[in-house]
CSV table of C-alpha atoms in Angstrom, one decimal:
chain,number,residue,atom,x,y,z
V,1,MET,CA,97.9,74.4,109.4
V,2,PRO,CA,100.7,76.6,108.1
V,3,LYS,CA,100.6,80.3,109.0
V,4,ALA,CA,99.4,82.6,106.2
V,5,LYS,CA,102.1,84.7,104.6
V,6,LYS,CA,102.1,88.4,104.8
V,7,LEU,CA,103.1,90.9,102.1
V,8,CYS,CA,106.5,91.5,103.7
V,9,ASP,CA,107.2,87.8,103.3
V,10,PHE,CA,106.7,87.9,99.6
V,11,VAL,CA,109.0,90.7,98.5
V,12,PRO,CA,112.8,91.3,98.5
V,13,SER,CA,114.2,92.9,101.6
V,14,TRP,CA,114.9,96.2,99.8
V,15,GLN,CA,111.1,96.5,99.0
V,16,LYS,CA,109.7,95.6,102.5
V,17,PRO,CA,109.0,99.1,103.6
V,18,LYS,CA,106.8,99.7,100.5
V,19,ILE,CA,103.1,99.1,100.3
V,20,MET,CA,101.6,98.0,97.0
V,21,GLU,CA,99.6,100.8,95.5
V,22,ILE,CA,96.1,99.9,94.3
V,23,GLY,CA,94.1,101.6,91.5
V,24,ILE,CA,91.8,101.2,88.6
V,25,ASP,CA,92.3,101.7,84.9
V,26,SER,CA,89.3,102.5,82.6
V,27,PHE,CA,88.8,102.7,78.9
V,28,ALA,CA,85.7,104.9,79.4
V,29,SER,CA,83.4,102.2,78.1
V,30,ALA,CA,80.3,103.7,76.5
V,31,MET,CA,78.2,100.6,77.2
V,32,TYR,CA,77.8,97.9,79.8
V,33,GLY,CA,76.8,94.7,78.1
V,34,SER,CA,73.2,95.1,76.9
V,35,ASN,CA,72.7,98.1,79.1
V,36,ASN,CA,73.6,100.7,76.6
V,37,LEU,CA,74.0,104.2,77.9
V,38,SER,CA,74.2,107.6,76.3
V,39,SER,CA,77.7,109.0,76.0
V,40,VAL,CA,76.7,111.8,78.4
V,41,ASP,CA,75.5,109.3,81.1
V,42,ALA,CA,78.5,107.0,80.6
V,43,MET,CA,80.9,109.9,81.1
V,44,GLU,CA,79.1,111.2,84.2
V,45,GLN,CA,79.1,107.7,85.7
V,46,LEU,CA,82.8,107.3,85.0
V,47,LEU,CA,83.5,110.6,86.8
V,48,GLN,CA,81.4,109.5,89.7
V,49,ARG,CA,83.5,106.3,90.0
V,50,ILE,CA,86.7,108.3,90.0
V,51,GLU,CA,85.2,110.6,92.8
V,52,LEU,CA,84.4,107.5,94.8
V,53,ALA,CA,87.8,106.0,94.3
V,54,ASP,CA,89.3,109.2,95.7
V,55,GLN,CA,86.9,109.2,98.7
V,56,VAL,CA,87.6,105.6,99.7
V,57,GLY,CA,91.4,105.9,99.4
V,58,LEU,CA,92.5,104.3,96.1
V,59,ASP,CA,96.0,105.4,95.0
V,60,VAL,CA,95.5,106.0,91.3
V,61,PHE,CA,92.9,106.1,88.5
V,62,GLY,CA,94.1,105.7,84.9
V,63,ILE,CA,92.2,106.4,81.7
V,64,GLY,CA,93.2,104.7,78.4
V,65,GLU,CA,93.4,105.9,74.9
V,66,HIS,CA,91.3,104.4,72.1
V,67,HIS,CA,89.7,105.8,69.0
V,68,LYS,CA,86.8,103.4,68.7
V,69,LYS,CA,83.0,103.8,68.9
V,70,GLU,CA,82.7,101.7,72.1
V,71,PHE,CA,85.1,103.8,74.1
V,72,LEU,CA,85.0,107.5,75.1
V,73,ASP,CA,88.7,107.8,76.0
V,74,SER,CA,90.2,109.4,72.9
V,75,ALA,CA,90.9,112.7,74.7
V,76,THR,CA,92.4,111.2,77.9
V,77,VAL,CA,93.7,114.4,79.5
V,78,VAL,CA,90.3,116.1,79.2
V,79,ILE,CA,88.7,113.3,81.2
V,80,LEU,CA,91.5,113.4,83.8
V,81,SER,CA,91.2,117.2,84.1
V,82,ALA,CA,87.5,116.9,84.8
V,83,ALA,CA,88.3,114.3,87.4
V,84,ALA,CA,91.0,116.5,88.9
V,85,ALA,CA,88.4,119.2,89.6
V,86,ARG,CA,86.3,116.6,91.5
V,87,THR,CA,89.0,114.8,93.5
V,88,LYS,CA,91.6,115.7,96.1
V,89,ASN,CA,94.2,113.0,96.7
V,90,ILE,CA,94.0,110.2,94.0
V,91,ARG,CA,96.8,110.3,91.4
V,92,LEU,CA,95.5,110.6,87.8
V,93,ALA,CA,97.2,108.8,85.0
V,94,SER,CA,96.9,107.6,81.4
V,95,ALA,CA,96.6,103.9,80.8
V,96,VAL,CA,98.2,104.2,78.2
V,97,SER,CA,99.0,107.3,76.1
V,98,VAL,CA,99.8,106.2,72.5
V,99,LEU,CA,102.9,108.4,72.3
V,100,SER,CA,103.9,107.0,68.9
V,101,ALA,CA,100.9,108.6,67.2
V,102,ALA,CA,101.1,112.0,69.0
V,103,ASP,CA,103.3,115.0,69.3
V,104,PRO,CA,105.5,114.8,72.4
V,105,VAL,CA,105.4,118.5,72.9
V,106,ARG,CA,101.6,118.7,73.0
V,107,VAL,CA,101.4,115.5,75.2
V,108,TYR,CA,103.8,117.1,77.7
V,109,GLN,CA,101.9,120.4,77.7
V,110,SER,CA,98.6,118.6,78.3
V,111,PHE,CA,99.9,116.6,81.2
V,112,ALA,CA,101.8,119.6,82.6
V,113,THR,CA,98.5,121.4,82.6
V,114,LEU,CA,96.8,118.4,84.2
V,115,ASP,CA,99.5,118.5,86.9
V,116,LEU,CA,98.7,122.1,87.6
V,117,ILE,CA,95.0,121.6,87.8
V,118,SER,CA,95.4,118.5,90.1
V,119,LYS,CA,98.1,120.2,92.2
V,120,GLY,CA,100.7,117.7,91.4
V,121,ARG,CA,98.8,114.5,90.9
V,122,ALA,CA,99.4,113.8,87.2
V,123,GLU,CA,101.2,110.7,85.9
V,124,ILE,CA,101.6,109.3,82.4
V,125,VAL,CA,102.0,105.8,81.2
V,126,VAL,CA,103.3,105.8,77.6
V,127,GLY,CA,103.3,103.0,75.1
V,128,ARG,CA,103.1,102.0,71.5
V,129,GLY,CA,99.5,100.9,71.8
V,130,SER,CA,98.0,97.4,71.5
V,131,SER,CA,95.2,99.0,69.4
V,132,ILE,CA,96.5,100.4,66.2
V,133,GLU,CA,93.7,102.6,65.0
V,134,ALA,CA,95.5,105.8,66.0
V,135,TYR,CA,98.2,105.2,63.4
V,136,PRO,CA,96.2,105.7,60.2
V,137,LEU,CA,93.9,108.2,61.9
V,138,PHE,CA,96.8,110.5,62.6
V,139,GLY,CA,98.8,109.7,59.4
V,140,PHE,CA,101.5,107.4,60.7
V,141,ASN,CA,102.9,104.3,59.1
V,142,LEU,CA,102.6,101.1,61.1
V,143,ASN,CA,105.9,100.0,59.6
V,144,ASP,CA,107.5,102.6,61.8
V,145,TYR,CA,105.7,101.2,64.9
V,146,ASP,CA,108.8,100.9,67.1
V,147,ALA,CA,110.9,103.6,65.5
V,148,LEU,CA,108.2,106.2,66.1
V,149,PHE,CA,108.0,105.3,69.8
V,150,LYS,CA,111.7,105.2,70.4
V,151,GLU,CA,112.2,108.7,68.9
V,152,LYS,CA,109.2,110.3,70.5
V,153,LEU,CA,109.9,108.8,73.9
V,154,GLU,CA,113.4,110.3,73.7
V,155,LEU,CA,112.0,113.7,72.9
V,156,PHE,CA,109.3,113.4,75.6
V,157,LEU,CA,111.8,112.6,78.3
V,158,GLN,CA,114.1,115.5,77.2
V,159,ILE,CA,111.1,117.9,77.4
V,160,ARG,CA,110.2,116.6,80.9
V,161,ASP,CA,113.7,117.1,82.1
V,162,ASN,CA,114.6,120.4,80.4
V,163,GLU,CA,112.8,123.7,80.1
V,164,PHE,CA,114.7,124.6,76.9
V,165,VAL,CA,115.0,121.8,74.3
V,166,THR,CA,117.3,121.3,71.4
V,167,TRP,CA,116.4,118.1,69.4
V,168,SER,CA,116.2,116.7,65.9
V,169,GLY,CA,114.8,113.4,64.6
V,170,LYS,CA,113.2,111.7,61.6
V,171,PHE,CA,109.5,112.0,62.3
V,172,ARG,CA,109.1,115.5,63.7
V,173,PRO,CA,110.6,119.0,62.8
V,174,ALA,CA,113.7,119.9,64.8
V,175,ILE,CA,113.5,122.0,67.9
V,176,ASN,CA,116.4,124.6,68.4
V,177,ASN,CA,116.8,125.8,71.9
V,178,LEU,CA,113.1,126.5,72.5
V,179,PRO,CA,111.3,126.6,75.8
V,180,ILE,CA,108.3,124.4,76.4
V,181,TYR,CA,105.5,125.6,78.8
V,182,PRO,CA,103.8,125.1,81.1
V,183,ARG,CA,106.1,123.2,83.4
V,184,THR,CA,104.7,120.7,85.8
V,185,LEU,CA,104.2,121.4,89.5
V,186,GLN,CA,106.0,118.2,90.3
V,187,GLU,CA,109.8,118.4,89.8
V,188,LYS,CA,109.5,115.5,87.3
V,189,LEU,CA,106.3,114.2,85.8
V,190,PRO,CA,106.2,110.5,86.6
V,191,VAL,CA,106.6,108.6,83.3
V,192,TRP,CA,105.8,104.9,83.3
V,193,LEU,CA,106.5,102.7,80.3
V,194,GLY,CA,103.6,100.5,79.4
V,195,VAL,CA,104.5,97.1,78.0
V,196,GLY,CA,102.9,93.9,76.8
V,197,GLY,CA,105.1,90.9,76.1
V,198,THR,CA,108.0,92.1,74.0
V,199,PRO,CA,111.4,91.6,75.7
V,200,GLU,CA,112.9,94.6,74.0
V,201,SER,CA,110.3,96.8,75.7
V,202,PHE,CA,111.2,95.5,79.1
V,203,VAL,CA,114.9,96.1,78.4
V,204,ARG,CA,114.1,99.6,77.1
V,205,ALA,CA,112.3,100.6,80.3
V,206,GLY,CA,115.1,99.3,82.5
V,207,SER,CA,117.8,101.0,80.5
V,208,LEU,CA,116.0,104.3,80.9
V,209,GLY,CA,115.2,103.7,84.6
V,210,LEU,CA,111.5,104.2,84.0
V,211,PRO,CA,108.8,102.6,86.1
V,212,LEU,CA,107.3,99.6,84.3
V,213,MET,CA,103.6,99.0,83.8
V,214,VAL,CA,102.9,95.5,82.5
V,215,ALA,CA,99.5,94.7,80.9
V,216,ILE,CA,98.8,91.0,81.8
V,217,ILE,CA,95.5,90.1,80.4
V,218,GLY,CA,95.6,86.4,79.9
V,219,GLY,CA,97.3,83.2,81.0
V,220,GLN,CA,99.3,82.9,84.2
V,221,THR,CA,100.9,85.9,85.8
V,222,HIS,CA,104.1,84.2,86.8
V,223,ARG,CA,105.1,83.6,83.2
V,224,PHE,CA,106.1,87.3,83.0
V,225,ARG,CA,108.8,86.9,85.7
V,226,PRO,CA,111.7,86.3,83.1
V,227,LEU,CA,110.7,89.5,81.3
V,228,ILE,CA,110.6,91.5,84.6
V,229,ASP,CA,114.0,90.1,85.4
V,230,LEU,CA,115.2,91.4,82.1
V,231,TYR,CA,113.9,94.8,83.1
V,232,ARG,CA,115.7,94.7,86.5
V,233,GLU,CA,118.9,93.5,84.9
V,234,ALA,CA,118.9,96.2,82.3
V,235,GLY,CA,118.2,98.8,85.0
V,236,LYS,CA,121.1,97.6,87.1
V,237,ALA,CA,123.4,97.5,84.1
V,238,SER,CA,122.5,101.2,83.4
V,239,GLY,CA,123.3,102.2,87.0
V,240,TYR,CA,119.8,102.4,88.6
V,241,LYS,CA,119.2,101.2,92.1
V,242,PRO,CA,116.7,98.4,92.7
V,243,GLU,CA,114.3,100.8,94.5
V,244,GLU,CA,114.2,103.0,91.4
V,245,LEU,CA,112.9,100.2,89.2
V,246,LYS,CA,109.2,100.1,90.1
V,247,VAL,CA,106.9,97.4,88.7
V,248,GLY,CA,103.2,97.9,88.1
V,249,ILE,CA,100.7,95.3,86.9
V,250,HIS,CA,97.5,96.0,85.0
V,251,SER,CA,95.0,93.1,84.8
V,252,PRO,CA,91.3,92.5,84.5
V,253,GLY,CA,89.5,92.0,87.8
V,254,PHE,CA,86.5,92.6,90.0
V,255,VAL,CA,85.8,92.5,93.7
V,256,GLY,CA,82.5,91.3,95.2
V,257,THR,CA,81.3,90.7,98.8
V,258,THR,CA,82.0,87.0,98.3
V,259,THR,CA,84.0,85.1,95.7
V,260,GLU,CA,80.9,83.3,94.4
V,261,LYS,CA,79.0,86.6,94.0
V,262,ALA,CA,82.0,88.2,92.2
V,263,ILE,CA,82.2,85.4,89.7
V,264,ASP,CA,78.4,85.3,89.1
V,265,GLU,CA,78.5,89.1,88.3
V,266,TYR,CA,81.7,89.2,86.4
V,267,TYR,CA,81.7,86.0,84.2
V,268,PRO,CA,78.8,86.7,81.8
V,269,GLY,CA,80.1,90.1,80.6
V,270,TYR,CA,83.7,88.9,80.5
V,271,ALA,CA,82.8,85.9,78.4
V,272,GLU,CA,80.7,88.1,76.0
V,273,LEU,CA,83.5,90.6,75.6
V,274,TRP,CA,86.4,88.2,75.1
V,275,THR,CA,84.4,85.9,72.8
V,276,LYS,CA,83.6,89.0,70.6
V,277,LEU,CA,87.3,90.0,70.6
V,278,GLY,CA,88.2,86.4,69.8
V,279,LEU,CA,86.1,86.5,66.6
V,280,GLU,CA,88.0,89.6,65.5
V,281,ARG,CA,91.5,88.3,66.4
V,282,GLY,CA,91.2,84.5,65.8
V,283,TRP,CA,91.0,83.4,69.5
V,284,PRO,CA,88.7,80.6,70.6
V,285,PRO,CA,85.5,81.4,72.5
V,286,VAL,CA,85.5,81.8,76.2
V,287,THR,CA,84.3,78.8,78.1
V,288,LYS,CA,83.5,78.5,81.8
V,289,ALA,CA,86.3,76.0,82.2
V,290,LYS,CA,88.8,78.4,80.6
V,291,PHE,CA,87.5,81.2,82.9
V,292,ASP,CA,87.9,79.0,86.0
V,293,GLY,CA,91.5,78.4,85.0
V,294,LEU,CA,92.1,82.2,84.8
V,295,ILE,CA,90.6,82.8,88.3
V,296,ASP,CA,92.6,80.0,90.0
V,297,ASP,CA,95.6,80.7,92.2
V,298,ASP,CA,98.0,81.4,89.3
V,299,GLY,CA,95.6,82.7,86.7
V,300,VAL,CA,95.6,86.3,85.6
V,301,LEU,CA,92.1,87.3,86.6
V,302,ILE,CA,91.8,89.0,90.1
V,303,VAL,CA,88.2,88.1,90.8
V,304,GLY,CA,86.7,87.4,94.2
V,305,SER,CA,86.1,88.5,97.7
V,306,PRO,CA,88.4,91.1,99.2
V,307,GLU,CA,90.3,88.4,101.1
V,308,ARG,CA,90.6,86.3,97.9
V,309,VAL,CA,91.8,89.3,95.9
V,310,VAL,CA,94.5,90.2,98.5
V,311,GLU,CA,95.6,86.6,98.5
V,312,LYS,CA,96.1,86.6,94.8
V,313,LEU,CA,97.8,90.0,94.7
V,314,LEU,CA,100.3,88.8,97.3
V,315,ARG,CA,100.9,85.6,95.3
V,316,HIS,CA,101.4,87.6,92.1
V,317,SER,CA,103.8,90.0,93.9
V,318,GLU,CA,105.8,87.0,95.2
V,319,SER,CA,105.9,85.3,91.8
V,320,LEU,CA,107.2,88.5,90.1
V,321,GLY,CA,109.8,89.5,92.7
V,322,GLY,CA,107.8,92.4,94.1
V,323,VAL,CA,105.0,94.6,92.7
V,324,ASP,CA,104.7,98.3,93.5
V,325,ARG,CA,101.3,99.0,91.9
V,326,PHE,CA,98.3,97.0,90.8
V,327,THR,CA,95.5,98.4,88.7
V,328,PHE,CA,92.2,96.7,88.0
V,329,GLN,CA,90.6,96.8,84.6
V,330,MET,CA,86.9,96.4,85.4
V,331,ASP,CA,84.5,98.5,83.3
V,332,ASN,CA,84.4,96.7,80.0
V,333,ALA,CA,83.0,93.4,81.2
V,334,GLY,CA,79.3,94.2,81.1
V,335,LEU,CA,79.1,95.3,84.7
V,336,THR,CA,76.6,98.0,85.8
V,337,HIS,CA,77.6,101.3,87.3
V,338,LYS,CA,76.2,100.1,90.7
V,339,GLN,CA,78.3,96.9,90.5
V,340,LEU,CA,81.4,99.0,89.7
V,341,MET,CA,80.7,101.4,92.5
V,342,ASN,CA,80.3,98.6,95.0
V,343,ALA,CA,83.6,97.1,93.8
V,344,ILE,CA,85.4,100.4,94.2
V,345,GLU,CA,84.1,100.8,97.7
V,346,LEU,CA,85.3,97.2,98.6
V,347,ILE,CA,88.7,97.9,97.2
V,348,GLY,CA,89.0,101.1,99.3
V,349,THR,CA,87.5,99.8,102.5
V,350,LYS,CA,88.6,96.2,102.5
V,351,VAL,CA,91.3,95.4,100.0
V,352,ILE,CA,93.6,98.3,100.6
V,353,PRO,CA,93.5,98.0,104.5
V,354,LEU,CA,94.3,94.3,104.2
V,355,ILE,CA,97.3,95.1,101.9
V,356,LYS,CA,98.5,97.7,104.3
V,357,LYS,CA,98.1,95.4,107.2
V,358,GLY,CA,100.4,92.9,105.4
């Protein structure tokens, strides 16, 4: 029988000293399948899960941004600030912040404040947003979808890097040599670029030398390798070193004590959610056969025992040329708070030690 590969066998030589960071992203779901909760209870349980993630050694917890009834994450930084007061070590991030529909000055100020509250643990993942409800809500035209993001990202990075800012653009009043406060405790706020499947977005992240967070929610993970290669090529062409071009992956997943138990607990809620989304977006209903394809060796879903999860994470890292961070999306598949807490504990006590062991 061939010897099982280790993490260091799967990544380029310049990445071998690194250990893949493991975290969770949440959309602050206000309900778990048919087990509807009050918003107060759902928020309290979310904060309890972040506390546990911190206690058992997860690297990062991210909160998304939506403006829909079923999610409670419209004010991302407020949730993260509450979590900062209840945690000590875990990094706190957005997942993602819809920068196109926000004012970069206020976004920076909010995350700088979070960085002070958390004593230097804040991060931001910025993106255009796969959900578009923020655009009409805040008075922006969807026809300006990419132009808004390009301009606001430019301003946001300038604010991050400079205390005094001079800037002008199309979508926001000019700034003439004005200071922007507060400043972060960290020398530079970590800014990741959240992307889906648009090649131009991968090139943009590479050209700017920003860490890349790829949302892979369907199909086979290895199909993103050409896009990640575009990112790395663009970064190299812009003068960035390979070790500066970090790659993160965000995918649905769940960890159970055994693979069979994880599937039994995860599948019903996953099928319900994605079938509902399919009705809205024109996708076919989820079947068990389709689900089985997504949890196989190359499929996107990271569902199983700790050993199975680590095996898939290593395989995905190999197929993508090295992954620096992986974040699970778990809490919108009908799972109970108890099931989610158990999964977090398994990630901290089983998955992460296995990843570190290599």
